[in-house]
């Protein structure tokens, strides 16, 4: 981060993927320019919020007549590091691991899946999305001989800490954890703990509000 | 919502599941009381933010010596509608659908899965987590004869709009959409669009920041 760059609040960071997705949709529709007002309607965020968010990154040069969609899309992609060619491994080839391995959106966003690991001898050796599932016993050997940036954890809760530590000790810089625990490492290891029941709880709240 | 209740901002609503999970962990550890300071350390939110958040719901009666964990857990669960016995169906029994159907956390949070549907004749009739997968052709008949509050959509993108409309037309009040689209209905239908690549993009951002 450059010296004069402001620390970007987490809520703003969390909105970047949404901006990126929306801009990608606009690009597909061959829309070349969009005003912060029009973007705000689409995104359900106020136009002033959008301008504030973008100001953290220099504002992206809106000049009265709106943002250049392609430029903005590429800039945000760059900020998100989507052009860095990050590689991933998935540890845990159960249903969720298989779903994520088959998820072509990850690849579309610039992430390259390079390995899948499991401890189930019935799964080891089978292929998911063209990639052979390897034994968990080979994980460290693999990590030591391949560049792996991100570990996606879909192992049972009881195994997550040990697996995460193996990944981190072998130089993995980020963990996406689906194992319903709150992993936390020193600040040089980035972690996203994903709780699939959170949006379900939020939905339940909204339903309840609608009924009142 | 009662007349004098403030409209709760989305960011606060989104934090409620996190509070709920953390309090659940504290309960498991048999912790009876917690100060907003101690909670703030655990949750990585400022104590003042926690108090502000809780004030939307009347403050939960912190009296200098902290919150009663069990009381707070139950109150937040209530606010989230987790005690309403919401029922769910999953439409799309691919890997992700299977993963969600087998996810015991959903049940722990008070959601009851009552049906799974797919259009693949190789999957129809098989059981996932004890529930038989039904033909998508039976979806409307099922919805008309069972109370279903929430539809979880794990169908391919091309099928999501039609499926969502069927669910809504049959009285489903909330949709959790995993189909990488932005569903939007009138305000009486609650929607959570879940994009699994968003946390991956956020992670990529964090990794990039750590490297700078």
mmCIF file of N, CA and C in Angstrom, chain A residues 1 8 11 13-14 16-18 20-22 25 28 41 57 78-82 84 86 95-96 98-100 102-103 105-106 109 111 149-150 157 173-176 178 180 182 187-192 194-212, chain B residues 1 8 11 13-14 16-18 20-22 25 28 41 57 78-82 84 86 95-96 98-100 102-103 105-106 109 111 149-150 157 173-176 178 180 182 184 187-192 194-212:
data_model
loop_
_atom_site.group_PDB
_atom_site.id
_atom_site.type_symbol
_atom_site.label_atom_id
_atom_site.label_comp_id
_atom_site.label_asym_id
_atom_site.label_seq_id
_atom_site.Cartn_x
_atom_site.Cartn_y
_atom_site.Cartn_z
ATOM 1 N N UNK A 1 0.858 -1.188 0.000
ATOM 2 C CA UNK A 1 0.000 0.000 0.000
ATOM 3 C C UNK A 1 0.893 1.237 0.000
ATOM 4 N N UNK A 8 -8.556 1.103 3.532
ATOM 5 C CA UNK A 8 -9.916 0.936 3.022
ATOM 6 C C UNK A 8 -10.750 0.133 4.019
ATOM 7 N N UNK A 11 -16.056 -2.847 4.961
ATOM 8 C CA UNK A 11 -17.347 -2.805 4.249
ATOM 9 C C UNK A 11 -17.169 -2.377 2.798
ATOM 10 N N UNK A 13 -14.325 -2.831 1.032
ATOM 11 C CA UNK A 13 -13.661 -3.968 0.375
ATOM 12 C C UNK A 13 -14.689 -5.029 -0.017
ATOM 13 N N UNK A 14 -15.636 -5.258 0.885
ATOM 14 C CA UNK A 14 -16.651 -6.291 0.626
ATOM 15 C C UNK A 14 -17.575 -5.907 -0.528
ATOM 16 N N UNK A 16 -16.487 -4.346 -3.237
ATOM 17 C CA UNK A 16 -15.745 -4.386 -4.510
ATOM 18 C C UNK A 16 -16.140 -5.574 -5.401
ATOM 19 N N UNK A 17 -16.249 -6.793 -4.835
ATOM 20 C CA UNK A 17 -16.675 -7.898 -5.706
ATOM 21 C C UNK A 17 -18.044 -7.652 -6.343
ATOM 22 N N UNK A 18 -18.930 -7.013 -5.591
ATOM 23 C CA UNK A 18 -20.254 -6.707 -6.149
ATOM 24 C C UNK A 18 -20.140 -5.727 -7.308
ATOM 25 N N UNK A 20 -17.633 -5.294 -9.150
ATOM 26 C CA UNK A 20 -16.969 -6.017 -10.226
ATOM 27 C C UNK A 20 -17.967 -6.875 -11.006
ATOM 28 N N UNK A 21 -18.806 -7.581 -10.279
ATOM 29 C CA UNK A 21 -19.806 -8.426 -10.939
ATOM 30 C C UNK A 21 -20.775 -7.606 -11.781
ATOM 31 N N UNK A 22 -21.262 -6.506 -11.199
ATOM 32 C CA UNK A 22 -22.227 -5.670 -11.918
ATOM 33 C C UNK A 22 -21.610 -5.091 -13.176
ATOM 34 N N UNK A 25 -21.496 -7.555 -15.831
ATOM 35 C CA UNK A 25 -22.805 -7.705 -16.484
ATOM 36 C C UNK A 25 -23.024 -6.590 -17.512
ATOM 37 N N UNK A 28 -21.029 -7.191 -20.624
ATOM 38 C CA UNK A 28 -21.681 -8.213 -21.455
ATOM 39 C C UNK A 28 -22.797 -7.611 -22.296
ATOM 40 N N UNK A 41 -28.657 2.765 -8.749
ATOM 41 C CA UNK A 41 -29.971 2.124 -8.853
ATOM 42 C C UNK A 41 -29.777 0.618 -9.007
ATOM 43 N N UNK A 57 -9.902 4.769 -3.977
ATOM 44 C CA UNK A 57 -8.980 4.263 -5.003
ATOM 45 C C UNK A 57 -8.681 5.322 -6.054
ATOM 46 N N UNK A 78 -8.159 -5.270 -11.007
ATOM 47 C CA UNK A 78 -6.758 -5.083 -10.632
ATOM 48 C C UNK A 78 -6.607 -4.891 -9.128
ATOM 49 N N UNK A 79 -7.450 -4.031 -8.572
ATOM 50 C CA UNK A 79 -7.418 -3.771 -7.126
ATOM 51 C C UNK A 79 -7.692 -5.055 -6.354
ATOM 52 N N UNK A 80 -8.629 -5.851 -6.878
ATOM 53 C CA UNK A 80 -8.964 -7.119 -6.221
ATOM 54 C C UNK A 80 -7.873 -8.173 -6.431
ATOM 55 N N UNK A 81 -6.902 -7.864 -7.272
ATOM 56 C CA UNK A 81 -5.832 -8.824 -7.522
ATOM 57 C C UNK A 81 -6.255 -9.972 -8.427
ATOM 58 N N UNK A 82 -7.314 -9.760 -9.215
ATOM 59 C CA UNK A 82 -7.823 -10.850 -10.047
ATOM 60 C C UNK A 82 -6.940 -11.110 -11.261
ATOM 61 N N UNK A 84 -3.704 -11.373 -10.962
ATOM 62 C CA UNK A 84 -2.426 -11.855 -10.444
ATOM 63 C C UNK A 84 -2.211 -13.349 -10.696
ATOM 64 N N UNK A 86 -3.749 -15.951 -9.280
ATOM 65 C CA UNK A 86 -3.698 -16.725 -8.033
ATOM 66 C C UNK A 86 -4.106 -18.179 -8.267
ATOM 67 N N UNK A 95 -19.123 -33.128 -1.022
ATOM 68 C CA UNK A 95 -20.057 -32.426 -1.911
ATOM 69 C C UNK A 95 -19.689 -30.967 -2.127
ATOM 70 N N UNK A 96 -19.356 -30.286 -1.042
ATOM 71 C CA UNK A 96 -19.055 -28.860 -1.174
ATOM 72 C C UNK A 96 -17.756 -28.657 -1.954
ATOM 73 N N UNK A 98 -16.488 -30.617 -4.150
ATOM 74 C CA UNK A 98 -16.773 -30.938 -5.553
ATOM 75 C C UNK A 98 -17.521 -29.787 -6.218
ATOM 76 N N UNK A 99 -18.474 -29.223 -5.483
ATOM 77 C CA UNK A 99 -19.245 -28.096 -6.042
ATOM 78 C C UNK A 99 -18.310 -26.937 -6.368
ATOM 79 N N UNK A 100 -17.405 -26.633 -5.455
ATOM 80 C CA UNK A 100 -16.492 -25.504 -5.661
ATOM 81 C C UNK A 100 -15.494 -25.801 -6.787
ATOM 82 N N UNK A 102 -16.058 -27.529 -9.344
ATOM 83 C CA UNK A 102 -16.757 -27.491 -10.626
ATOM 84 C C UNK A 102 -17.281 -26.099 -10.953
ATOM 85 N N UNK A 103 -17.056 -25.182 -10.037
ATOM 86 C CA UNK A 103 -17.627 -23.847 -10.157
ATOM 87 C C UNK A 103 -16.827 -23.021 -11.150
ATOM 88 N N UNK A 105 -17.126 -20.200 -12.216
ATOM 89 C CA UNK A 105 -16.998 -18.771 -11.905
ATOM 90 C C UNK A 105 -15.641 -18.455 -11.270
ATOM 91 N N UNK A 106 -15.128 -19.367 -10.458
ATOM 92 C CA UNK A 106 -13.820 -19.143 -9.844
ATOM 93 C C UNK A 106 -12.765 -18.917 -10.933
ATOM 94 N N UNK A 109 -13.054 -15.667 -12.728
ATOM 95 C CA UNK A 109 -12.549 -14.535 -11.939
ATOM 96 C C UNK A 109 -11.025 -14.521 -11.874
ATOM 97 N N UNK A 111 -8.974 -17.277 -10.983
ATOM 98 C CA UNK A 111 -8.339 -18.214 -10.047
ATOM 99 C C UNK A 111 -8.128 -19.564 -10.731
ATOM 100 N N UNK A 149 -1.358 -20.175 -3.922
ATOM 101 C CA UNK A 149 -1.640 -18.935 -3.197
ATOM 102 C C UNK A 149 -2.755 -19.095 -2.170
ATOM 103 N N UNK A 150 -3.775 -19.844 -2.570
ATOM 104 C CA UNK A 150 -4.995 -19.908 -1.747
ATOM 105 C C UNK A 150 -5.392 -21.345 -1.478
ATOM 106 N N UNK A 157 -14.927 -29.978 10.398
ATOM 107 C CA UNK A 157 -14.486 -29.019 11.408
ATOM 108 C C UNK A 157 -13.286 -29.525 12.214
ATOM 109 N N UNK A 173 -0.858 -18.180 1.182
ATOM 110 C CA UNK A 173 -1.035 -16.820 1.697
ATOM 111 C C UNK A 173 -2.465 -16.455 2.058
ATOM 112 N N UNK A 174 -3.395 -17.308 1.628
ATOM 113 C CA UNK A 174 -4.794 -17.017 1.922
ATOM 114 C C UNK A 174 -5.613 -18.273 2.089
ATOM 115 N N UNK A 175 -6.574 -18.235 2.998
ATOM 116 C CA UNK A 175 -7.433 -19.387 3.250
ATOM 117 C C UNK A 175 -8.889 -18.987 3.123
ATOM 118 N N UNK A 176 -9.638 -19.784 2.378
ATOM 119 C CA UNK A 176 -11.079 -19.605 2.307
ATOM 120 C C UNK A 176 -11.663 -20.797 3.043
ATOM 121 N N UNK A 178 -14.537 -22.993 4.745
ATOM 122 C CA UNK A 178 -15.972 -23.333 4.753
ATOM 123 C C UNK A 178 -16.309 -24.270 5.908
ATOM 124 N N UNK A 180 -17.008 -23.956 9.042
ATOM 125 C CA UNK A 180 -17.815 -23.492 10.185
ATOM 126 C C UNK A 180 -17.010 -23.294 11.454
ATOM 127 N N UNK A 182 -13.980 -20.202 13.049
ATOM 128 C CA UNK A 182 -13.375 -18.906 12.768
ATOM 129 C C UNK A 182 -11.867 -19.069 12.805
ATOM 130 N N UNK A 187 -1.340 -11.508 10.707
ATOM 131 C CA UNK A 187 -1.901 -10.682 9.639
ATOM 132 C C UNK A 187 -1.287 -10.915 8.257
ATOM 133 N N UNK A 188 -0.203 -11.675 8.198
ATOM 134 C CA UNK A 188 0.342 -11.962 6.868
ATOM 135 C C UNK A 188 -0.378 -13.118 6.168
ATOM 136 N N UNK A 189 -1.299 -13.765 6.863
ATOM 137 C CA UNK A 189 -2.134 -14.785 6.224
ATOM 138 C C UNK A 189 -3.573 -14.272 6.170
ATOM 139 N N UNK A 190 -4.078 -14.110 4.967
ATOM 140 C CA UNK A 190 -5.446 -13.613 4.805
ATOM 141 C C UNK A 190 -6.430 -14.762 4.968
ATOM 142 N N UNK A 191 -7.538 -14.497 5.642
ATOM 143 C CA UNK A 191 -8.540 -15.546 5.869
ATOM 144 C C UNK A 191 -9.934 -15.006 5.566
ATOM 145 N N UNK A 192 -10.709 -15.785 4.865
ATOM 146 C CA UNK A 192 -12.141 -15.527 4.742
ATOM 147 C C UNK A 192 -12.878 -16.750 5.275
ATOM 148 N N UNK A 194 -16.187 -18.508 5.603
ATOM 149 C CA UNK A 194 -17.487 -18.436 4.941
ATOM 150 C C UNK A 194 -18.491 -19.290 5.715
ATOM 151 N N UNK A 195 -19.554 -18.665 6.148
ATOM 152 C CA UNK A 195 -20.591 -19.376 6.894
ATOM 153 C C UNK A 195 -21.854 -19.398 6.058
ATOM 154 N N UNK A 196 -22.134 -20.548 5.468
ATOM 155 C CA UNK A 196 -23.275 -20.619 4.550
ATOM 156 C C UNK A 196 -24.611 -20.436 5.252
ATOM 157 N N UNK A 197 -24.628 -20.588 6.579
ATOM 158 C CA UNK A 197 -25.910 -20.389 7.252
ATOM 159 C C UNK A 197 -26.178 -18.908 7.552
ATOM 160 N N UNK A 198 -25.164 -18.057 7.405
ATOM 161 C CA UNK A 198 -25.393 -16.631 7.674
ATOM 162 C C UNK A 198 -26.435 -16.007 6.739
ATOM 163 N N UNK A 199 -26.300 -16.187 5.413
ATOM 164 C CA UNK A 199 -27.331 -15.613 4.551
ATOM 165 C C UNK A 199 -28.708 -16.238 4.796
ATOM 166 N N UNK A 200 -28.732 -17.486 5.227
ATOM 167 C CA UNK A 200 -30.024 -18.120 5.527
ATOM 168 C C UNK A 200 -30.665 -17.453 6.749
ATOM 169 N N UNK A 201 -29.829 -17.112 7.730
ATOM 170 C CA UNK A 201 -30.344 -16.420 8.919
ATOM 171 C C UNK A 201 -30.816 -15.011 8.560
ATOM 172 N N UNK A 202 -30.049 -14.336 7.711
ATOM 173 C CA UNK A 202 -30.450 -13.001 7.263
ATOM 174 C C UNK A 202 -31.794 -13.070 6.532
ATOM 175 N N UNK A 203 -31.937 -14.097 5.717
ATOM 176 C CA UNK A 203 -33.185 -14.301 4.982
ATOM 177 C C UNK A 203 -34.348 -14.498 5.951
ATOM 178 N N UNK A 204 -34.110 -15.295 6.961
ATOM 179 C CA UNK A 204 -35.133 -15.542 7.982
ATOM 180 C C UNK A 204 -35.560 -14.233 8.647
ATOM 181 N N UNK A 205 -34.572 -13.386 8.919
ATOM 182 C CA UNK A 205 -34.865 -12.059 9.496
ATOM 183 C C UNK A 205 -35.756 -11.250 8.569
ATOM 184 N N UNK A 206 -35.388 -11.222 7.284
ATOM 185 C CA UNK A 206 -36.167 -10.437 6.321
ATOM 186 C C UNK A 206 -37.602 -10.955 6.201
ATOM 187 N N UNK A 207 -37.742 -12.270 6.205
ATOM 188 C CA UNK A 207 -39.084 -12.856 6.110
ATOM 189 C C UNK A 207 -39.917 -12.417 7.303
ATOM 190 N N UNK A 208 -39.297 -12.472 8.461
ATOM 191 C CA UNK A 208 -40.001 -12.075 9.684
ATOM 192 C C UNK A 208 -40.416 -10.600 9.610
ATOM 193 N N UNK A 209 -39.522 -9.759 9.117
ATOM 194 C CA UNK A 209 -39.852 -8.336 8.977
ATOM 195 C C UNK A 209 -41.028 -8.141 8.032
ATOM 196 N N UNK A 210 -41.025 -8.880 6.927
ATOM 197 C CA UNK A 210 -42.100 -8.752 5.940
ATOM 198 C C UNK A 210 -43.460 -9.140 6.515
ATOM 199 N N UNK A 211 -43.421 -10.033 7.500
ATOM 200 C CA UNK A 211 -44.684 -10.511 8.067
ATOM 201 C C UNK A 211 -45.247 -9.570 9.120
ATOM 202 N N UNK A 212 -44.359 -8.715 9.658
ATOM 203 C CA UNK A 212 -44.833 -7.817 10.727
ATOM 204 C C UNK A 212 -45.580 -6.595 10.167
ATOM 205 N N UNK B 1 -43.144 -4.727 12.020
ATOM 206 C CA UNK B 1 -42.258 -3.833 12.776
ATOM 207 C C UNK B 1 -43.122 -2.832 13.545
ATOM 208 N N UNK B 8 -33.665 -1.045 10.710
ATOM 209 C CA UNK B 8 -32.314 -1.513 10.998
ATOM 210 C C UNK B 8 -31.495 -1.558 9.698
ATOM 211 N N UNK B 11 -26.258 -3.445 7.086
ATOM 212 C CA UNK B 11 -24.970 -3.884 7.664
ATOM 213 C C UNK B 11 -25.148 -4.434 9.076
ATOM 214 N N UNK B 13 -28.014 -5.816 10.213
ATOM 215 C CA UNK B 13 -28.705 -7.096 10.038
ATOM 216 C C UNK B 13 -27.704 -8.190 9.680
ATOM 217 N N UNK B 14 -26.750 -7.840 8.827
ATOM 218 C CA UNK B 14 -25.754 -8.831 8.381
ATOM 219 C C UNK B 14 -24.827 -9.252 9.519
ATOM 220 N N UNK B 16 -25.911 -9.668 12.627
ATOM 221 C CA UNK B 16 -26.654 -10.464 13.607
ATOM 222 C C UNK B 16 -26.299 -11.956 13.576
ATOM 223 N N UNK B 17 -26.221 -12.579 12.385
ATOM 224 C CA UNK B 17 -25.822 -13.998 12.393
ATOM 225 C C UNK B 17 -24.459 -14.224 13.039
ATOM 226 N N UNK B 18 -23.540 -13.282 12.832
ATOM 227 C CA UNK B 18 -22.211 -13.410 13.451
ATOM 228 C C UNK B 18 -22.312 -13.350 14.961
ATOM 229 N N UNK B 20 -24.828 -14.069 16.691
ATOM 230 C CA UNK B 20 -25.519 -15.280 17.111
ATOM 231 C C UNK B 20 -24.548 -16.470 17.195
ATOM 232 N N UNK B 21 -23.708 -16.605 16.179
ATOM 233 C CA UNK B 21 -22.738 -17.701 16.170
ATOM 234 C C UNK B 21 -21.747 -17.593 17.331
ATOM 235 N N UNK B 22 -21.248 -16.367 17.537
ATOM 236 C CA UNK B 22 -20.274 -16.163 18.617
ATOM 237 C C UNK B 22 -20.881 -16.463 19.971
ATOM 238 N N UNK B 25 -21.065 -20.039 20.577
ATOM 239 C CA UNK B 25 -19.768 -20.591 20.992
ATOM 240 C C UNK B 25 -19.522 -20.343 22.481
ATOM 241 N N UNK B 28 -21.546 -22.689 24.578
ATOM 242 C CA UNK B 28 -20.926 -24.018 24.593
ATOM 243 C C UNK B 28 -19.803 -24.078 25.607
ATOM 244 N N UNK B 41 -13.634 -7.709 21.247
ATOM 245 C CA UNK B 41 -12.334 -8.310 20.928
ATOM 246 C C UNK B 41 -12.546 -9.587 20.119
ATOM 247 N N UNK B 57 -32.305 -2.787 18.866
ATOM 248 C CA UNK B 57 -33.242 -3.788 19.375
ATOM 249 C C UNK B 57 -33.521 -3.591 20.861
ATOM 250 N N UNK B 78 -34.305 -14.972 18.265
ATOM 251 C CA UNK B 78 -35.698 -14.562 18.092
ATOM 252 C C UNK B 78 -35.837 -13.493 17.018
ATOM 253 N N UNK B 79 -34.975 -12.498 17.111
ATOM 254 C CA UNK B 79 -34.987 -11.403 16.133
ATOM 255 C C UNK B 79 -34.737 -11.944 14.735
ATOM 256 N N UNK B 80 -33.825 -12.914 14.640
ATOM 257 C CA UNK B 80 -33.521 -13.524 13.348
ATOM 258 C C UNK B 80 -34.632 -14.462 12.877
ATOM 259 N N UNK B 81 -35.594 -14.711 13.740
ATOM 260 C CA UNK B 81 -36.692 -15.598 13.359
ATOM 261 C C UNK B 81 -36.300 -17.065 13.352
ATOM 262 N N UNK B 82 -35.254 -17.402 14.110
ATOM 263 C CA UNK B 82 -34.779 -18.782 14.091
ATOM 264 C C UNK B 82 -35.670 -19.717 14.894
ATOM 265 N N UNK B 84 -38.913 -19.656 14.524
ATOM 266 C CA UNK B 84 -40.206 -19.692 13.827
ATOM 267 C C UNK B 84 -40.446 -21.015 13.110
ATOM 268 N N UNK B 86 -38.963 -22.217 10.374
ATOM 269 C CA UNK B 86 -39.027 -22.060 8.917
ATOM 270 C C UNK B 86 -38.658 -23.365 8.204
ATOM 271 N N UNK B 95 -23.967 -31.075 -6.829
ATOM 272 C CA UNK B 95 -23.019 -31.091 -5.710
ATOM 273 C C UNK B 95 -23.349 -30.060 -4.638
ATOM 274 N N UNK B 96 -23.662 -28.838 -5.074
ATOM 275 C CA UNK B 96 -23.928 -27.791 -4.092
ATOM 276 C C UNK B 96 -25.227 -28.078 -3.335
ATOM 277 N N UNK B 98 -26.558 -30.947 -2.796
ATOM 278 C CA UNK B 98 -26.292 -32.066 -1.886
ATOM 279 C C UNK B 98 -25.525 -31.589 -0.657
ATOM 280 N N UNK B 99 -24.545 -30.716 -0.901
ATOM 281 C CA UNK B 99 -23.762 -30.192 0.220
ATOM 282 C C UNK B 99 -24.673 -29.452 1.199
ATOM 283 N N UNK B 100 -25.559 -28.626 0.671
ATOM 284 C CA UNK B 100 -26.443 -27.841 1.537
ATOM 285 C C UNK B 100 -27.447 -28.743 2.245
ATOM 286 N N UNK B 102 -26.952 -31.687 3.205
ATOM 287 C CA UNK B 102 -26.260 -32.474 4.230
ATOM 288 C C UNK B 102 -25.692 -31.596 5.340
ATOM 289 N N UNK B 103 -25.890 -30.294 5.196
ATOM 290 C CA UNK B 103 -25.277 -29.334 6.101
ATOM 291 C C UNK B 103 -26.067 -29.268 7.410
ATOM 292 N N UNK B 105 -25.704 -27.706 9.969
ATOM 293 C CA UNK B 105 -25.805 -26.389 10.596
ATOM 294 C C UNK B 105 -27.155 -25.722 10.301
ATOM 295 N N UNK B 106 -27.669 -25.938 9.111
ATOM 296 C CA UNK B 106 -28.967 -25.348 8.770
ATOM 297 C C UNK B 106 -30.023 -25.823 9.782
ATOM 298 N N UNK B 109 -29.677 -24.344 13.186
ATOM 299 C CA UNK B 109 -30.147 -22.956 13.255
ATOM 300 C C UNK B 109 -31.668 -22.872 13.232
ATOM 301 N N UNK B 111 -33.782 -24.460 10.856
ATOM 302 C CA UNK B 111 -34.436 -24.601 9.558
ATOM 303 C C UNK B 111 -34.683 -26.083 9.261
ATOM 304 N N UNK B 149 -41.426 -22.206 3.569
ATOM 305 C CA UNK B 149 -41.110 -20.794 3.765
ATOM 306 C C UNK B 149 -39.998 -20.307 2.844
ATOM 307 N N UNK B 150 -38.989 -21.156 2.680
ATOM 308 C CA UNK B 150 -37.773 -20.735 1.988
ATOM 309 C C UNK B 150 -37.403 -21.714 0.883
ATOM 310 N N UNK B 157 -27.991 -21.466 -13.848
ATOM 311 C CA UNK B 157 -28.390 -20.076 -14.063
ATOM 312 C C UNK B 157 -29.608 -19.944 -14.994
ATOM 313 N N UNK B 173 -41.828 -17.484 0.786
ATOM 314 C CA UNK B 173 -41.614 -16.095 1.218
ATOM 315 C C UNK B 173 -40.177 -15.621 1.139
ATOM 316 N N UNK B 174 -39.269 -16.577 0.943
ATOM 317 C CA UNK B 174 -37.866 -16.191 0.878
ATOM 318 C C UNK B 174 -37.073 -17.105 -0.043
ATOM 319 N N UNK B 175 -36.105 -16.541 -0.735
ATOM 320 C CA UNK B 175 -35.275 -17.315 -1.647
ATOM 321 C C UNK B 175 -33.804 -17.115 -1.323
ATOM 322 N N UNK B 176 -33.089 -18.214 -1.228
ATOM 323 C CA UNK B 176 -31.642 -18.149 -1.072
ATOM 324 C C UNK B 176 -31.080 -18.657 -2.395
ATOM 325 N N UNK B 178 -28.252 -19.416 -5.108
ATOM 326 C CA UNK B 178 -26.838 -19.715 -5.338
ATOM 327 C C UNK B 178 -26.504 -19.754 -6.823
ATOM 328 N N UNK B 180 -25.749 -17.590 -9.110
ATOM 329 C CA UNK B 180 -24.928 -16.549 -9.738
ATOM 330 C C UNK B 180 -25.719 -15.598 -10.614
ATOM 331 N N UNK B 182 -28.652 -12.120 -9.953
ATOM 332 C CA UNK B 182 -29.230 -11.257 -8.931
ATOM 333 C C UNK B 182 -30.742 -11.320 -9.050
ATOM 334 N N UNK B 184 -34.466 -10.541 -7.925
ATOM 335 C CA UNK B 184 -35.093 -9.430 -7.216
ATOM 336 C C UNK B 184 -36.600 -9.572 -7.376
ATOM 337 N N UNK B 187 -41.110 -6.382 -2.636
ATOM 338 C CA UNK B 187 -40.546 -6.403 -1.297
ATOM 339 C C UNK B 187 -41.164 -7.432 -0.343
ATOM 340 N N UNK B 188 -42.274 -8.037 -0.745
ATOM 341 C CA UNK B 188 -42.833 -9.067 0.126
ATOM 342 C C UNK B 188 -42.144 -10.427 -0.048
ATOM 343 N N UNK B 189 -41.248 -10.521 -0.998
ATOM 344 C CA UNK B 189 -40.439 -11.747 -1.129
ATOM 345 C C UNK B 189 -38.988 -11.406 -0.785
ATOM 346 N N UNK B 190 -38.487 -12.027 0.253
ATOM 347 C CA UNK B 190 -37.106 -11.767 0.679
ATOM 348 C C UNK B 190 -36.146 -12.593 -0.166
ATOM 349 N N UNK B 191 -35.043 -11.997 -0.543
ATOM 350 C CA UNK B 191 -34.061 -12.712 -1.364
ATOM 351 C C UNK B 191 -32.657 -12.502 -0.818
ATOM 352 N N UNK B 192 -31.893 -13.567 -0.750
ATOM 353 C CA UNK B 192 -30.461 -13.472 -0.503
ATOM 354 C C UNK B 192 -29.750 -14.125 -1.684
ATOM 355 N N UNK B 194 -26.488 -15.394 -3.042
ATOM 356 C CA UNK B 194 -25.189 -15.766 -2.487
ATOM 357 C C UNK B 194 -24.203 -15.999 -3.633
ATOM 358 N N UNK B 195 -23.114 -15.262 -3.604
ATOM 359 C CA UNK B 195 -22.091 -15.394 -4.642
ATOM 360 C C UNK B 195 -20.833 -15.960 -4.005
ATOM 361 N N UNK B 196 -20.578 -17.233 -4.242
ATOM 362 C CA UNK B 196 -19.454 -17.882 -3.576
ATOM 363 C C UNK B 196 -18.111 -17.335 -4.031
ATOM 364 N N UNK B 197 -18.086 -16.649 -5.167
ATOM 365 C CA UNK B 197 -16.790 -16.101 -5.590
ATOM 366 C C UNK B 197 -16.491 -14.756 -4.918
ATOM 367 N N UNK B 198 -17.491 -14.140 -4.274
ATOM 368 C CA UNK B 198 -17.223 -12.855 -3.605
ATOM 369 C C UNK B 198 -16.175 -12.969 -2.492
ATOM 370 N N UNK B 199 -16.326 -13.925 -1.557
ATOM 371 C CA UNK B 199 -15.269 -14.034 -0.530
ATOM 372 C C UNK B 199 -13.912 -14.411 -1.118
ATOM 373 N N UNK B 200 -13.925 -15.127 -2.225
ATOM 374 C CA UNK B 200 -12.650 -15.472 -2.863
ATOM 375 C C UNK B 200 -11.985 -14.207 -3.415
ATOM 376 N N UNK B 201 -12.786 -13.318 -3.981
ATOM 377 C CA UNK B 201 -12.241 -12.055 -4.495
ATOM 378 C C UNK B 201 -11.743 -11.172 -3.354
ATOM 379 N N UNK B 202 -12.501 -11.142 -2.264
ATOM 380 C CA UNK B 202 -12.076 -10.377 -1.089
ATOM 381 C C UNK B 202 -10.746 -10.909 -0.565
ATOM 382 N N UNK B 203 -10.625 -12.225 -0.563
ATOM 383 C CA UNK B 203 -9.393 -12.870 -0.111
ATOM 384 C C UNK B 203 -8.223 -12.460 -1.001
ATOM 385 N N UNK B 204 -8.471 -12.463 -2.295
ATOM 386 C CA UNK B 204 -7.447 -12.060 -3.253
ATOM 387 C C UNK B 204 -6.981 -10.628 -2.970
ATOM 388 N N UNK B 205 -7.941 -9.756 -2.663
ATOM 389 C CA UNK B 205 -7.616 -8.366 -2.300
ATOM 390 C C UNK B 205 -6.704 -8.324 -1.077
ATOM 391 N N UNK B 206 -7.090 -9.073 -0.060
ATOM 392 C CA UNK B 206 -6.305 -9.076 1.188
ATOM 393 C C UNK B 206 -4.892 -9.587 0.947
ATOM 394 N N UNK B 207 -4.779 -10.634 0.135
ATOM 395 C CA UNK B 207 -3.452 -11.188 -0.160
ATOM 396 C C UNK B 207 -2.588 -10.127 -0.834
ATOM 397 N N UNK B 208 -3.208 -9.432 -1.786
ATOM 398 C CA UNK B 208 -2.481 -8.382 -2.507
ATOM 399 C C UNK B 208 -2.030 -7.272 -1.549
ATOM 400 N N UNK B 209 -2.905 -6.900 -0.621
ATOM 401 C CA UNK B 209 -2.550 -5.878 0.367
ATOM 402 C C UNK B 209 -1.378 -6.335 1.234
ATOM 403 N N UNK B 210 -1.424 -7.609 1.638
ATOM 404 C CA UNK B 210 -0.349 -8.141 2.487
ATOM 405 C C UNK B 210 0.998 -8.123 1.787
ATOM 406 N N UNK B 211 0.955 -8.219 0.462
ATOM 407 C CA UNK B 211 2.213 -8.280 -0.278
ATOM 408 C C UNK B 211 2.813 -6.899 -0.514
ATOM 409 N N UNK B 212 1.962 -5.881 -0.415
ATOM 410 C CA UNK B 212 2.470 -4.523 -0.692
ATOM 411 C C UNK B 212 3.249 -3.957 0.500
#
